[in-house]
Short mmCIF file of C-alpha atoms in Angstrom, two decimals:
data_model
loop_
_atom_site.label_atom_id
_atom_site.label_comp_id
_atom_site.label_asym_id
_atom_site.label_seq_id
_atom_site.Cartn_x
_atom_site.Cartn_y
_atom_site.Cartn_z
CA MET I 1 120.56 40.62 183.07
CA ASN I 2 120.37 44.17 184.35
CA GLY I 3 117.45 46.58 184.06
CA SER I 4 118.69 48.37 180.94
CA THR I 5 119.01 45.03 179.11
CA ILE I 6 115.45 44.11 180.01
CA VAL I 7 114.23 47.41 178.51
CA CYS I 8 116.10 46.81 175.26
CA VAL I 9 114.84 43.24 174.90
CA SER I 10 111.30 44.39 175.48
CA LEU I 11 111.57 47.10 172.86
CA LEU I 12 113.09 44.68 170.36
CA ALA I 13 110.16 42.37 170.86
CA GLY I 14 107.74 45.14 169.96
CA MET I 15 109.54 47.49 167.56
CA THR I 16 112.95 46.48 166.31
CA ALA I 17 113.88 49.69 164.58
CA LEU I 18 113.04 51.89 167.53
CA ALA I 19 114.90 49.57 169.93
CA ALA I 20 118.01 49.74 167.79
CA ALA I 21 117.94 53.51 167.95
CA GLY I 22 117.40 53.55 171.69
CA CYS I 23 119.85 50.91 172.95
CA GLY I 24 123.06 52.27 171.55
CA SER I 25 125.57 54.43 173.33
CA LYS I 26 123.84 57.69 172.34
CA PRO I 27 120.83 58.93 174.32
CA ALA I 28 117.53 58.01 172.72
CA GLU I 29 115.88 60.75 170.63
CA PRO I 30 112.18 61.48 171.26
CA ALA I 31 109.86 59.42 169.12
CA PRO I 32 108.16 61.46 166.36
CA ASP I 33 104.64 62.64 167.09
CA VAL I 34 102.42 60.50 164.91
CA SER I 35 99.20 61.41 166.64
CA GLY I 36 98.25 63.95 163.97
CA LYS I 37 97.93 66.70 166.54
CA VAL I 38 99.06 70.21 165.57
CA GLU I 39 99.54 73.27 167.65
CA PRO I 40 96.64 75.73 167.58
CA VAL I 41 97.20 78.97 165.70
CA ALA I 42 95.34 82.13 166.70
CA LEU I 43 95.03 84.59 163.82
CA LYS I 44 93.62 88.11 163.87
CA LEU I 45 91.54 89.57 161.03
CA PHE I 46 91.16 93.34 160.78
CA LEU I 47 88.03 94.57 159.00
CA ALA I 48 89.22 97.81 157.38
CA SER I 49 85.62 98.98 156.99
CA LYS I 50 83.37 98.73 160.01
CA SER I 51 80.88 95.90 159.58
CA SER I 52 77.42 95.96 161.15
CA MET I 53 77.15 92.19 160.73
CA PRO I 54 76.69 90.24 164.02
CA LEU I 55 79.79 88.40 165.22
CA GLU I 56 78.16 85.02 164.56
CA GLU I 57 77.69 85.92 160.90
CA LEU I 58 81.23 87.27 160.62
CA LYS I 59 82.55 84.01 162.05
CA ALA I 60 80.42 82.02 159.60
CA ASN I 61 81.74 84.07 156.68
CA TYR I 62 85.41 84.09 157.56
CA GLU I 63 86.42 81.70 160.33
CA GLU I 64 84.29 78.70 159.41
CA PRO I 65 85.64 78.41 155.83
CA ILE I 66 89.21 78.58 157.12
CA LYS I 67 88.61 75.96 159.81
CA ARG I 68 87.32 73.49 157.24
CA LYS I 69 90.85 73.01 155.98
CA TYR I 70 92.75 74.20 159.03
CA PRO I 71 90.73 73.16 162.09
CA HIS I 72 93.56 74.20 164.39
CA PHE I 73 93.25 77.83 163.25
CA SER I 74 91.08 80.28 165.16
CA LEU I 75 90.17 83.76 163.99
CA GLU I 76 89.72 86.83 166.14
CA ILE I 77 87.83 89.46 164.15
CA ILE I 78 88.62 93.10 164.88
CA ASN I 79 86.15 95.66 163.59
CA ASN I 80 87.39 99.09 162.57
CA ASP I 81 84.70 100.75 164.66
CA LYS I 82 86.77 103.64 166.00
CA GLY I 83 88.67 104.68 162.89
CA ILE I 84 92.07 103.75 161.55
CA ASP I 85 94.01 106.30 163.61
CA GLN I 86 92.69 104.95 166.89
CA PHE I 87 93.30 101.39 165.77
CA MET I 88 96.91 102.14 164.87
CA ALA I 89 97.41 103.82 168.25
CA THR I 90 96.67 100.50 169.96
CA ASN I 91 99.70 98.86 168.27
CA THR I 92 97.63 95.73 167.76
CA LYS I 93 99.36 93.17 165.57
CA VAL I 94 97.02 91.55 163.08
CA ASP I 95 97.55 88.83 160.51
CA LEU I 96 94.87 89.42 157.90
CA ILE I 97 93.27 92.58 156.54
CA LEU I 98 89.93 92.63 154.69
CA GLY I 99 88.72 95.68 152.84
CA SER I 100 87.62 97.19 149.56
CA TYR I 101 90.19 98.58 147.16
CA ASN I 102 89.22 102.17 147.95
CA VAL I 103 89.42 101.67 151.70
CA LEU I 104 92.75 99.89 151.49
CA SER I 105 94.09 102.64 149.25
CA SER I 106 93.15 105.23 151.86
CA MET I 107 95.12 103.27 154.48
CA LYS I 108 98.33 102.90 152.48
CA GLN I 109 100.18 105.58 154.47
CA TYR I 110 99.99 103.40 157.59
CA GLU I 111 102.22 100.74 155.98
CA LEU I 112 99.99 97.92 157.19
CA PHE I 113 100.30 95.74 154.11
CA GLY I 114 102.74 92.89 153.87
CA ASP I 115 104.05 91.08 150.81
CA MET I 116 103.14 87.48 150.10
CA ALA I 117 105.23 87.04 146.95
CA ASP I 118 107.70 84.72 148.68
CA LEU I 119 104.86 82.62 150.10
CA VAL I 120 103.26 82.36 146.66
CA ALA I 121 106.56 81.19 145.21
CA SER I 122 107.32 78.62 147.91
CA ALA I 123 103.78 77.20 147.72
CA LYS I 124 103.82 77.28 143.90
CA TYR I 125 100.46 79.00 144.17
CA ASP I 126 98.71 79.65 140.84
CA LEU I 127 97.85 83.33 140.48
CA ASN I 128 96.56 82.82 136.93
CA ARG I 129 93.21 81.67 138.34
CA PHE I 130 92.40 85.32 139.11
CA GLU I 131 91.42 87.89 136.52
CA LYS I 132 94.58 89.89 135.91
CA SER I 133 93.06 93.34 136.40
CA TYR I 134 92.41 92.62 140.08
CA LEU I 135 96.02 91.62 140.72
CA ASP I 136 97.29 94.59 138.73
CA ALA I 137 95.15 96.92 140.83
CA ILE I 138 96.49 95.67 144.15
CA THR I 139 100.14 95.54 143.09
CA GLY I 140 99.81 99.01 141.59
CA MET I 141 98.47 100.29 144.88
CA SER I 142 101.13 98.42 146.89
CA ASP I 143 104.24 99.62 145.01
CA GLY I 144 104.60 96.28 143.25
CA LYS I 145 104.04 94.13 146.32
CA LEU I 146 101.44 91.38 146.28
CA SER I 147 99.84 92.41 149.52
CA ALA I 148 96.40 90.83 149.01
CA LEU I 149 94.29 88.55 146.86
CA PRO I 150 90.84 89.45 145.49
CA PHE I 151 88.01 87.96 147.53
CA TYR I 152 84.91 89.21 145.72
CA ASP I 153 83.76 92.04 143.53
CA LEU I 154 80.88 94.47 143.52
CA ARG I 155 79.39 96.24 140.53
CA LEU I 156 76.63 98.75 140.09
CA ALA I 157 73.21 97.69 138.84
CA LEU I 158 69.84 99.36 138.30
CA TYR I 159 67.14 98.15 140.68
CA TYR I 160 63.54 99.14 140.12
CA ASN I 161 60.26 99.07 142.04
CA LYS I 162 57.65 97.39 139.83
CA ASP I 163 54.76 98.79 141.84
CA ILE I 164 55.68 102.39 141.04
CA PHE I 165 56.10 101.59 137.35
CA ASP I 166 52.74 99.84 137.34
CA ARG I 167 51.09 102.70 139.24
CA PHE I 168 52.00 105.17 136.51
CA GLY I 169 51.79 102.81 133.53
CA VAL I 170 55.49 103.07 132.62
CA SER I 171 57.40 100.23 130.94
CA TYR I 172 60.09 98.53 133.01
CA PRO I 173 63.75 99.30 132.21
CA LYS I 174 65.77 96.79 130.18
CA ASP I 175 69.34 95.54 129.98
CA GLY I 176 71.47 97.61 127.64
CA MET I 177 69.60 100.90 127.99
CA THR I 178 71.56 104.13 127.62
CA TRP I 179 71.46 106.83 130.28
CA GLU I 180 69.68 109.08 127.79
CA GLU I 181 66.93 106.48 127.35
CA LEU I 182 66.64 106.07 131.09
CA LEU I 183 66.28 109.81 131.63
CA ASP I 184 63.04 109.77 129.68
CA THR I 185 61.76 107.03 131.97
CA ALA I 186 62.89 108.95 135.08
CA LYS I 187 61.03 112.05 133.88
CA ARG I 188 57.76 110.15 133.71
CA LEU I 189 58.25 108.82 137.22
CA THR I 190 59.36 111.98 139.02
CA ARG I 191 55.98 113.34 140.07
CA GLU I 192 53.67 113.98 142.99
CA ASP I 193 50.70 111.68 143.44
CA GLY I 194 48.32 111.38 146.38
CA GLY I 195 50.41 113.79 148.41
CA VAL I 196 53.55 111.67 147.89
CA MET I 197 56.61 112.92 145.98
CA TYR I 198 58.00 110.14 143.78
CA ARG I 199 61.46 110.35 142.27
CA GLY I 200 62.45 108.53 139.12
CA LEU I 201 65.98 107.63 140.18
CA ALA I 202 67.92 107.38 143.40
CA GLY I 203 71.59 106.55 143.66
CA ALA I 204 74.48 108.24 145.42
CA PRO I 205 76.56 110.38 143.04
CA SER I 206 79.63 109.38 145.07
CA ASN I 207 79.23 105.75 143.95
CA LEU I 208 78.76 106.69 140.31
CA ILE I 209 81.94 108.77 140.48
CA ALA I 210 84.04 106.19 142.34
CA VAL I 211 83.51 103.45 139.73
CA ASN I 212 82.67 105.63 136.74
CA GLN I 213 82.19 103.88 133.40
CA PHE I 214 84.73 106.10 131.63
CA SER I 215 87.50 104.70 133.89
CA LEU I 216 88.42 108.28 134.66
CA GLY I 217 90.99 108.80 137.37
CA PHE I 218 91.15 111.86 139.57
CA VAL I 219 94.89 112.45 139.54
CA ASP I 220 97.58 111.93 136.90
CA PRO I 221 99.78 109.21 138.48
CA LYS I 222 102.87 110.46 136.60
CA THR I 223 102.67 114.09 137.69
CA ASN I 224 100.48 113.86 140.83
CA ALA I 225 98.43 116.71 139.39
CA ALA I 226 94.64 116.75 139.52
CA ALA I 227 92.92 115.59 136.34
CA LEU I 228 89.35 116.78 136.76
CA GLN I 229 89.02 119.38 133.98
CA LYS I 230 88.58 116.81 131.26
CA ASP I 231 85.95 116.72 128.55
CA GLN I 232 84.83 113.26 129.72
CA TRP I 233 84.24 114.51 133.26
CA LYS I 234 82.11 117.28 131.77
CA THR I 235 80.21 114.67 129.71
CA PHE I 236 79.78 112.59 132.85
CA LEU I 237 78.10 115.51 134.63
CA ASP I 238 76.03 116.44 131.59
CA VAL I 239 74.63 112.90 131.42
CA LEU I 240 73.93 112.27 135.11
CA VAL I 241 73.10 115.59 136.76
CA PRO I 242 69.70 115.89 134.96
CA PHE I 243 68.36 112.85 136.84
CA TYR I 244 68.65 114.76 140.12
CA THR I 245 67.36 118.09 138.86
CA LEU I 246 64.04 117.01 137.38
CA PRO I 247 61.11 119.21 138.48
CA GLY I 248 60.02 118.11 141.94
CA TYR I 249 63.21 116.27 142.87
CA ASN I 250 64.32 119.17 145.11
CA PRO I 251 67.71 117.70 146.05
CA THR I 252 69.86 118.71 149.00
CA LYS I 253 73.45 117.63 149.57
CA LYS I 254 72.41 115.56 152.57
CA GLN I 255 69.71 113.82 150.57
CA LEU I 256 72.30 112.85 147.94
CA ALA I 257 74.39 110.83 150.39
CA VAL I 258 74.52 107.03 150.09
CA ASN I 259 72.23 106.20 153.01
CA ASP I 260 69.66 108.88 152.20
CA GLN I 261 69.40 107.81 148.57
CA SER I 262 69.04 104.16 149.62
CA ASN I 263 66.35 105.14 152.09
CA LEU I 264 64.23 106.64 149.29
CA PHE I 265 64.16 103.27 147.54
CA TYR I 266 64.21 100.63 150.28
CA ASN I 267 62.38 102.27 153.17
CA GLU I 268 60.26 105.16 151.93
CA LYS I 269 59.58 103.29 148.66
CA THR I 270 59.23 106.58 146.81
CA ALA I 271 62.11 106.12 144.33
CA ALA I 272 61.16 104.13 141.25
CA MET I 273 64.74 103.14 140.43
CA HIS I 274 67.94 102.87 142.42
CA ILE I 275 71.60 102.60 141.41
CA ALA I 276 73.28 100.30 143.90
CA PHE I 277 75.83 97.52 144.06
CA ASN I 278 74.83 93.98 143.21
CA ASN I 279 74.59 92.89 146.86
CA GLY I 280 71.30 94.69 147.43
CA ALA I 281 68.90 91.80 146.85
CA SER I 282 68.57 90.84 150.50
CA LEU I 283 67.78 94.40 151.58
CA ALA I 284 65.25 94.77 148.78
CA ASN I 285 63.43 91.64 149.88
CA LYS I 286 63.57 92.54 153.57
CA SER I 287 61.97 95.85 152.63
CA GLY I 288 59.08 94.03 151.01
CA LEU I 289 59.67 95.54 147.58
CA ASN I 290 58.20 94.14 144.39
CA TRP I 291 61.44 94.56 142.50
CA ASP I 292 63.81 93.42 139.79
CA LEU I 293 67.03 94.76 138.32
CA VAL I 294 68.84 95.30 135.03
CA SER I 295 72.39 96.11 134.01
CA LEU I 296 73.79 99.57 134.66
CA PRO I 297 72.72 101.97 131.88
CA GLU I 298 75.44 102.57 129.30
CA MET I 299 77.37 105.66 128.35
CA LYS I 300 77.37 106.36 124.60
CA GLY I 301 80.16 104.49 122.88
CA LEU I 302 80.59 102.04 125.75
CA LYS I 303 78.39 99.15 124.68
CA ASN I 304 77.84 96.61 127.46
CA ILE I 305 80.35 98.38 129.73
CA GLY I 306 79.30 98.75 133.32
CA SER I 307 81.03 100.16 136.37
CA GLN I 308 84.68 99.66 137.20
CA PRO I 309 85.56 96.74 139.47
CA TYR I 310 85.01 97.48 143.16
CA PRO I 311 86.87 94.50 144.60
CA VAL I 312 87.20 93.46 148.20
CA TYR I 313 90.59 91.99 149.05
CA VAL I 314 91.89 89.81 151.84
CA GLY I 315 95.53 90.51 152.50
CA LEU I 316 98.57 89.81 154.60
CA SER I 317 99.43 92.28 157.34
CA ALA I 318 102.98 93.56 157.69
CA THR I 319 102.67 92.98 161.44
CA SER I 320 101.75 89.29 161.21
CA GLU I 321 103.75 86.92 163.38
CA HIS I 322 102.20 83.95 161.56
CA ARG I 323 102.92 84.78 157.91
CA LYS I 324 102.76 81.20 156.60
CA GLU I 325 99.54 80.41 158.45
CA ALA I 326 98.01 83.74 157.44
CA PHE I 327 98.78 82.96 153.80
CA GLN I 328 97.19 79.54 154.19
CA ALA I 329 94.07 81.16 155.62
CA ILE I 330 93.95 83.68 152.76
CA THR I 331 94.29 81.05 150.05
CA GLN I 332 91.56 78.97 151.69
CA LEU I 333 89.19 81.96 151.69
CA VAL I 334 89.80 82.50 147.97
CA SER I 335 89.84 78.81 147.04
CA ASP I 336 87.57 77.53 144.26
CA GLU I 337 85.45 75.71 146.82
CA ILE I 338 84.75 78.77 148.93
CA LEU I 339 84.36 81.20 146.04
CA LYS I 340 81.90 78.90 144.29
CA GLU I 341 79.87 78.57 147.50
CA ARG I 342 79.81 82.32 148.02
CA SER I 343 78.86 82.84 144.39
CA ALA I 344 76.03 80.30 144.53
CA ASP I 345 74.83 80.77 148.12
CA GLN I 346 75.44 84.48 148.74
CA ALA I 347 75.59 85.98 145.23
CA PHE I 348 79.12 87.31 145.50
CA LEU I 349 80.86 88.00 142.22
CA ALA I 350 84.05 85.95 142.10
CA PRO I 351 87.08 87.71 140.54
CA VAL I 352 88.38 84.51 138.92
CA THR I 353 88.54 83.18 135.38
CA SER I 354 86.55 80.03 136.13
CA ALA I 355 83.34 79.91 134.08
CA GLU I 356 81.97 77.31 136.49
CA ILE I 357 82.31 79.61 139.48
CA LYS I 358 80.89 82.59 137.61
CA GLY I 359 78.01 80.47 136.35
CA ALA I 360 77.10 79.49 139.89
CA TYR I 361 76.16 83.08 140.75
CA GLY I 362 72.97 83.26 142.80
CA GLN I 363 71.91 79.65 142.10
CA ASN I 364 70.93 78.93 145.70
CA VAL I 365 69.89 82.41 146.81
CA SER I 366 66.18 82.71 147.37
CA ASP I 367 66.52 86.51 147.25
CA TRP I 368 67.54 86.20 143.60
CA LYS I 369 64.87 83.72 142.57
CA GLY I 370 63.18 84.95 139.40
CA LYS I 371 65.39 88.03 139.20
CA ASN I 372 67.35 89.20 136.17
CA PHE I 373 70.78 88.88 137.76
CA LYS I 374 72.33 87.43 134.60
CA GLY I 375 72.05 90.84 132.96
CA VAL I 376 74.28 92.25 135.68
CA VAL I 377 76.77 89.37 135.79
CA ASN I 378 77.22 89.36 132.02
CA GLN I 379 77.89 93.07 131.72
CA GLN I 380 81.59 93.78 131.25
CA THR I 381 83.38 95.85 133.85
CA ALA I 382 85.10 99.05 132.85
CA ALA I 383 88.87 99.09 133.10
CA PRO I 384 90.10 100.11 136.56
CA MET I 385 91.45 103.64 136.81
CA PRO I 386 95.21 104.04 137.37
CA TYR I 387 96.29 104.16 141.01
CA SER I 388 97.41 107.36 142.62
CA PRO I 389 97.91 107.90 146.36
CA TYR I 390 95.80 111.03 145.92
CA ASN I 391 92.84 109.43 144.18
CA ILE I 392 90.79 109.57 147.38
CA THR I 393 91.44 113.31 147.64
CA GLY I 394 90.42 113.86 144.03
CA GLN I 395 87.40 111.63 144.36
CA ALA I 396 86.12 113.63 147.33
CA GLU I 397 86.54 116.91 145.44
CA MET I 398 84.86 115.48 142.34
CA THR I 399 81.93 114.37 144.48
CA ASN I 400 81.68 117.87 145.98
CA ALA I 401 81.74 119.32 142.46
CA MET I 402 78.89 117.13 141.26
CA LEU I 403 76.79 117.89 144.34
CA SER I 404 77.35 121.62 143.91
CA VAL I 405 76.13 121.40 140.29
CA ILE I 406 73.07 119.36 141.27
CA VAL I 407 71.95 121.79 143.98
CA GLY I 408 72.59 124.80 141.72
CA GLU I 409 75.58 126.34 143.49
CA LYS I 410 77.84 126.17 140.42
CA ASP I 411 77.80 125.37 136.74
CA ALA I 412 79.72 122.29 135.58
CA ASN I 413 82.78 124.13 134.25
CA SER I 414 83.20 126.22 137.38
CA ALA I 415 82.68 123.20 139.62
CA LEU I 416 85.33 121.15 137.81
CA ARG I 417 87.79 124.05 137.83
CA ASP I 418 87.32 124.63 141.55
CA ALA I 419 87.56 120.91 142.29
CA GLU I 420 90.85 120.65 140.41
CA GLU I 421 92.27 123.66 142.24
CA GLN I 422 91.26 122.27 145.63
CA THR I 423 92.66 118.85 144.80
CA ASN I 424 96.02 120.33 143.77
CA LYS I 425 96.19 122.43 146.94
CA LYS I 426 95.57 119.36 149.10
CA ILE I 427 98.11 117.30 147.16
CA GLN I 428 100.74 120.03 147.55
CA ALA I 429 99.98 120.34 151.24
CA ALA I 430 100.26 116.58 151.74
CA ALA I 431 103.49 116.39 149.77
CA GLY I 432 104.98 119.23 151.84
CA LYS I 433 104.52 117.43 155.13
#
């Protein structure tokens, strides 16, 4: 008996089927890997908006949830800390992109967004679990491509400092108030006391414009012409400008910026109320405020309608060399398990139809303990404005118009006319390139 016969007999004694395959005239094929080991996959996530969150927290928010299901995946997180132009100049290939709708819209010209429609089809992935408006928004922005899935949503709410209300004997605001009712409250709280100037309301006009309750767009998507001289835009200014022009407010354009308005409420503690997105609880508590919140005040005729959705999406990059794995990572981040955790543990609004996930909002967040967050969650969102590649241009001009009215440079009609003219000039210039 020669050596090859000995090998075959030994294999037959231990594993008949494998021996039969290996002792024929053909060379033996490698045995299948049944160890369960998989090759590691290194993915790259690009944060379209610069995050100030420490890397450990970023990893906990994005990599850890992915690794629960795909332990062989790793995630390199790239912060957009030098601007999109400098990032694109590096020719860095990324797999995932995370950013708000507005930020992603502003990046469309760079053709960074991929299309996951084929991956959805092959995986038989159920898109009906998401609220349709969020999918419509992203496909509208992406020329029909499904470039991203909604991760969480933000909406505006009205925070208030109880101590200031108590100091001046003013009743706290309530869910369902109109802006006109709130103005009366703001008047009573905009005053000087003990050498300190208190302001009834703080809140960046740019935020109120970006997700306005009228669902007003800035540009007609059919004609690419500015759409700022509308009666509803005039109504918008007529309702909101008076909050910033109350005697003693003394606004400047710098003071009306997002950070400066937030500073009045959180740090200086001289603003009685603050319009901010629903993720402000942690900052309010860190600032030591005695606070609560109610739903965003309503425009007349828009009962229980709050701000437009301000979703954050996680999407597939056109440069990804790991499309299937990137899609798996995306669907894990937006899975019921992860969205419910983020809803319950971090108070993120989940853009899904599940009542269970929505009902979990803030359950385990100490920052929300005893707070009226249900009034915010239960308020309906306004319909999203139609997409136009020039919305960002129009939004910037509309913001400039509102600021110019607040500081007394222009009246509302003149400001809207000038803003429309400037928007059209910039659109024409961009189209001529």
